[in-house]
Coordinates of C-alpha atoms in Angstrom, one line a residue:
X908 CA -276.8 180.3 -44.4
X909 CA -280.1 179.0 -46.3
X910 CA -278.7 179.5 -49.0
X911 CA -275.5 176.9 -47.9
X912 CA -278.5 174.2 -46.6
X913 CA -279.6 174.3 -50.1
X914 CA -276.7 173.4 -51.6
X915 CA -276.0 170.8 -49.1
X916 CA -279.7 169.5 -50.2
X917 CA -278.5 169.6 -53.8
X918 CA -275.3 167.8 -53.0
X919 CA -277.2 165.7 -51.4
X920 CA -279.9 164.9 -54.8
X921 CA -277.2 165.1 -57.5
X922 CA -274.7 163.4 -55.8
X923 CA -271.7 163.4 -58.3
X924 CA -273.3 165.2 -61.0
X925 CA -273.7 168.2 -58.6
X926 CA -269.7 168.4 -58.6
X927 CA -269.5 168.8 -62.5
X928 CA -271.1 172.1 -62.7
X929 CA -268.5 174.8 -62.2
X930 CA -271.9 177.4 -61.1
X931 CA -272.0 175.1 -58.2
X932 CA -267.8 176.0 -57.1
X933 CA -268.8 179.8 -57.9
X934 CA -271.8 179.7 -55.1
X935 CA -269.8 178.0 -52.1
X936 CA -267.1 180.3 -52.9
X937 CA -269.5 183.5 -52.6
X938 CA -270.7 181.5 -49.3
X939 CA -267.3 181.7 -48.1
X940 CA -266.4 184.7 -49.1
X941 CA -269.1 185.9 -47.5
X942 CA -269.1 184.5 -44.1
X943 CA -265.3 185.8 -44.0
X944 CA -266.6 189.4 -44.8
X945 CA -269.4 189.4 -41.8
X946 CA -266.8 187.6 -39.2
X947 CA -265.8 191.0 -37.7
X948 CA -269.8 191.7 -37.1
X949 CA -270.3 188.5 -35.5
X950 CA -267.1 188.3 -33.4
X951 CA -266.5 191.8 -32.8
X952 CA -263.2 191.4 -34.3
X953 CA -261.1 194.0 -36.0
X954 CA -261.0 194.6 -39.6
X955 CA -258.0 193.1 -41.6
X956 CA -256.8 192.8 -45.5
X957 CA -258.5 189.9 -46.2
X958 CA -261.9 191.0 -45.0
X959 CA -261.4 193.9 -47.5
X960 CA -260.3 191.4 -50.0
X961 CA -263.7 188.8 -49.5
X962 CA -265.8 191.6 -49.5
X963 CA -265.0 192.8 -53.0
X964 CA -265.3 188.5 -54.2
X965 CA -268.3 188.8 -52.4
X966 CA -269.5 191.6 -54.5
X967 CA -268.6 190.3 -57.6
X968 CA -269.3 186.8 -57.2
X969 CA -272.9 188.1 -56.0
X970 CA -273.4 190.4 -59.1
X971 CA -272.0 187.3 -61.7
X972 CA -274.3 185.2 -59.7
X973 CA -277.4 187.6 -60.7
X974 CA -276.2 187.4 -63.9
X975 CA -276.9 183.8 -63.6
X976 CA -280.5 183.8 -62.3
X977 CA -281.0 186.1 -65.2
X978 CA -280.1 182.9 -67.8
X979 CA -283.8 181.9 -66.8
X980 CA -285.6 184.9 -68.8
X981 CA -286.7 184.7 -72.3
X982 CA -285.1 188.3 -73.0
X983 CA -282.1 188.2 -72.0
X984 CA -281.3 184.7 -71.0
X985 CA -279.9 183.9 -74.5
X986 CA -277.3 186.8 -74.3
X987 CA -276.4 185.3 -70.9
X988 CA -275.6 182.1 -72.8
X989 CA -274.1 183.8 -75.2
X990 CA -271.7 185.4 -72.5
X991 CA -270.8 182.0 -71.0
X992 CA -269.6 180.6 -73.8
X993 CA -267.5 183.5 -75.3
X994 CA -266.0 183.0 -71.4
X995 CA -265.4 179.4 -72.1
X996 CA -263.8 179.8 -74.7
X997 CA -261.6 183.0 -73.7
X998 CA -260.5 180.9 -70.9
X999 CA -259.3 177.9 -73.2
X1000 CA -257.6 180.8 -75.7
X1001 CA -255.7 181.9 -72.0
X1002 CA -254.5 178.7 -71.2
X1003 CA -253.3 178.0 -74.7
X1004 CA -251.3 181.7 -74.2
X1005 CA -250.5 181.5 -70.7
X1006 CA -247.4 179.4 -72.4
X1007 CA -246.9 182.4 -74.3
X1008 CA -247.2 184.9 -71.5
X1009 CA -244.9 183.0 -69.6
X1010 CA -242.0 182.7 -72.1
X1011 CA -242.1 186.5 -72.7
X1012 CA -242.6 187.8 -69.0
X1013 CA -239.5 185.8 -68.4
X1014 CA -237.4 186.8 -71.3
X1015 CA -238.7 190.4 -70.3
X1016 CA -237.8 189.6 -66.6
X1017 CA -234.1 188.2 -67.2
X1018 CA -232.7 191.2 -69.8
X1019 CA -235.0 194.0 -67.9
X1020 CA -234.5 193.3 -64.0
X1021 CA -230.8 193.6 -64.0
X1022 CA -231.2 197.4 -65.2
X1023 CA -228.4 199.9 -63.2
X1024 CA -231.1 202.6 -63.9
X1025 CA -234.4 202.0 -63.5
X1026 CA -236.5 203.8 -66.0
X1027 CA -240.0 203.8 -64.5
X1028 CA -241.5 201.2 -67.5
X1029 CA -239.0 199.2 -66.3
X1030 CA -239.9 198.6 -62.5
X1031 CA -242.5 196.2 -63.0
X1032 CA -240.2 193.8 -64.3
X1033 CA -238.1 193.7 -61.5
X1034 CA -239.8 190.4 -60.3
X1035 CA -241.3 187.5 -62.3
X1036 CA -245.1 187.7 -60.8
X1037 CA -244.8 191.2 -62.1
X1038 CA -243.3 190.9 -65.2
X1039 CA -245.4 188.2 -66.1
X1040 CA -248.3 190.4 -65.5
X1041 CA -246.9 193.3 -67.2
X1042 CA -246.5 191.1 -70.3
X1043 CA -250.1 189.5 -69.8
X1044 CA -251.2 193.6 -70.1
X1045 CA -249.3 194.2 -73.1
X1046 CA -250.4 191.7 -74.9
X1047 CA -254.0 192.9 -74.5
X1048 CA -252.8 195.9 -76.1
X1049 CA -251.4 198.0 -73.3
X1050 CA -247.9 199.4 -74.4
X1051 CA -247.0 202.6 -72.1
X1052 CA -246.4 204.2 -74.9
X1053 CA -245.2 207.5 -73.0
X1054 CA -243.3 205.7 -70.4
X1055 CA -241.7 202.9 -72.9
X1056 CA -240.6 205.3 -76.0
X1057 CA -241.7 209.1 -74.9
X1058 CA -240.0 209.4 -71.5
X1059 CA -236.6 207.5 -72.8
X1060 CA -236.4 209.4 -76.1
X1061 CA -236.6 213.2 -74.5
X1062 CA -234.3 212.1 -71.5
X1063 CA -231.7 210.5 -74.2
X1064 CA -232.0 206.8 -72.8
X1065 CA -233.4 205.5 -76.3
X1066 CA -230.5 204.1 -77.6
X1067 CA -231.9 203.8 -81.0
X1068 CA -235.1 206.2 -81.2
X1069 CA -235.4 206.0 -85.4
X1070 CA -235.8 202.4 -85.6
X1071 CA -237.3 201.3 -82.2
X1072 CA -239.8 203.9 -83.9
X1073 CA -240.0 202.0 -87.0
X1074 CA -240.3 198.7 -85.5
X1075 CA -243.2 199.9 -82.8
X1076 CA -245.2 201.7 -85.9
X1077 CA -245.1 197.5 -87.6
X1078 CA -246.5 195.8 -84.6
X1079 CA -248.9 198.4 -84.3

């Protein structure tokens, strides 16, 4: 709650600068997300999913928010620094991709969802919020090797083990 009636005062000092730092977004959302976790104390309410949900935001948020204070320190502020901007920049590389990511997921999600046999690599393309997850993971590198090739291959559902083989062994 002090913590709110500062940034009210700040709001209040910077006027429109104050809404061109994004830090200033990531403390009203721990604020938030923080008063939503503690709700059930104050109310004597029951516990739901999204109390659950705030309190792990709240968690993080609080921890990336240290992480913050800790920019102020000669020893470690520069790798802080450092760390923002390699963030910056990963989120400009992700919006760049997410065009990317989306073509595949849906490519994935039109010839896989249709499947009369669901092989277990295959469920998570069964809608599009999924499948354009699933693709979002594999591209970082996650494959399911054994559930992809292994599984399919020793059950006989690999239609063509030799060269889907051949062709994983190039992307790799």
């Amino acid at each position: 709650l002090l913590q709110s009636l500062r940034e009210v005062v700040q709001i209040y000092q910077q006027r429109y600068h104050y809404l061109l730092e994004p830090i200033n977004f990531v403390s009203w959302l721990l604020y938030i997300a923080a008063i939503i976790m503690v709700s059930p104390i104050l109310t004597n309410g029951h516990k739901c999913d999204v109390l659950f949900s705030a309190a792990s935001l709240t968690v993080f948020l609080s921890w990336f928010n240290l992480l913050l204070y800790l920019q102020r320190f000669d020893q470690v502020g520069i790798y802080v620094v450092m760390f923002l901007e390699i963030l910056q920049t990963l989120i400009k590389v992700l919006m760049v991709f997410s065009i990317l990511i989306i073509a595949f997921g849906l490519a994935f999600f039109i010839l896989l969802s249709q499947v009369v046999q669901q092989q277990p690599n295959h469920v998570s393309f069964t809608s599009i919020p999924m499948s354009l997850m699933r693709t979002f993971s594999m591209m970082l590198g996650e494959m399911d090797f054994v559930g992809t090739f292994i599984h399919p291959y020793h059950s006989g559902d690999l239609p063509y083990p030799y060269a889907s083989f051949t062709i994983l062994c190039k992307i790799l």
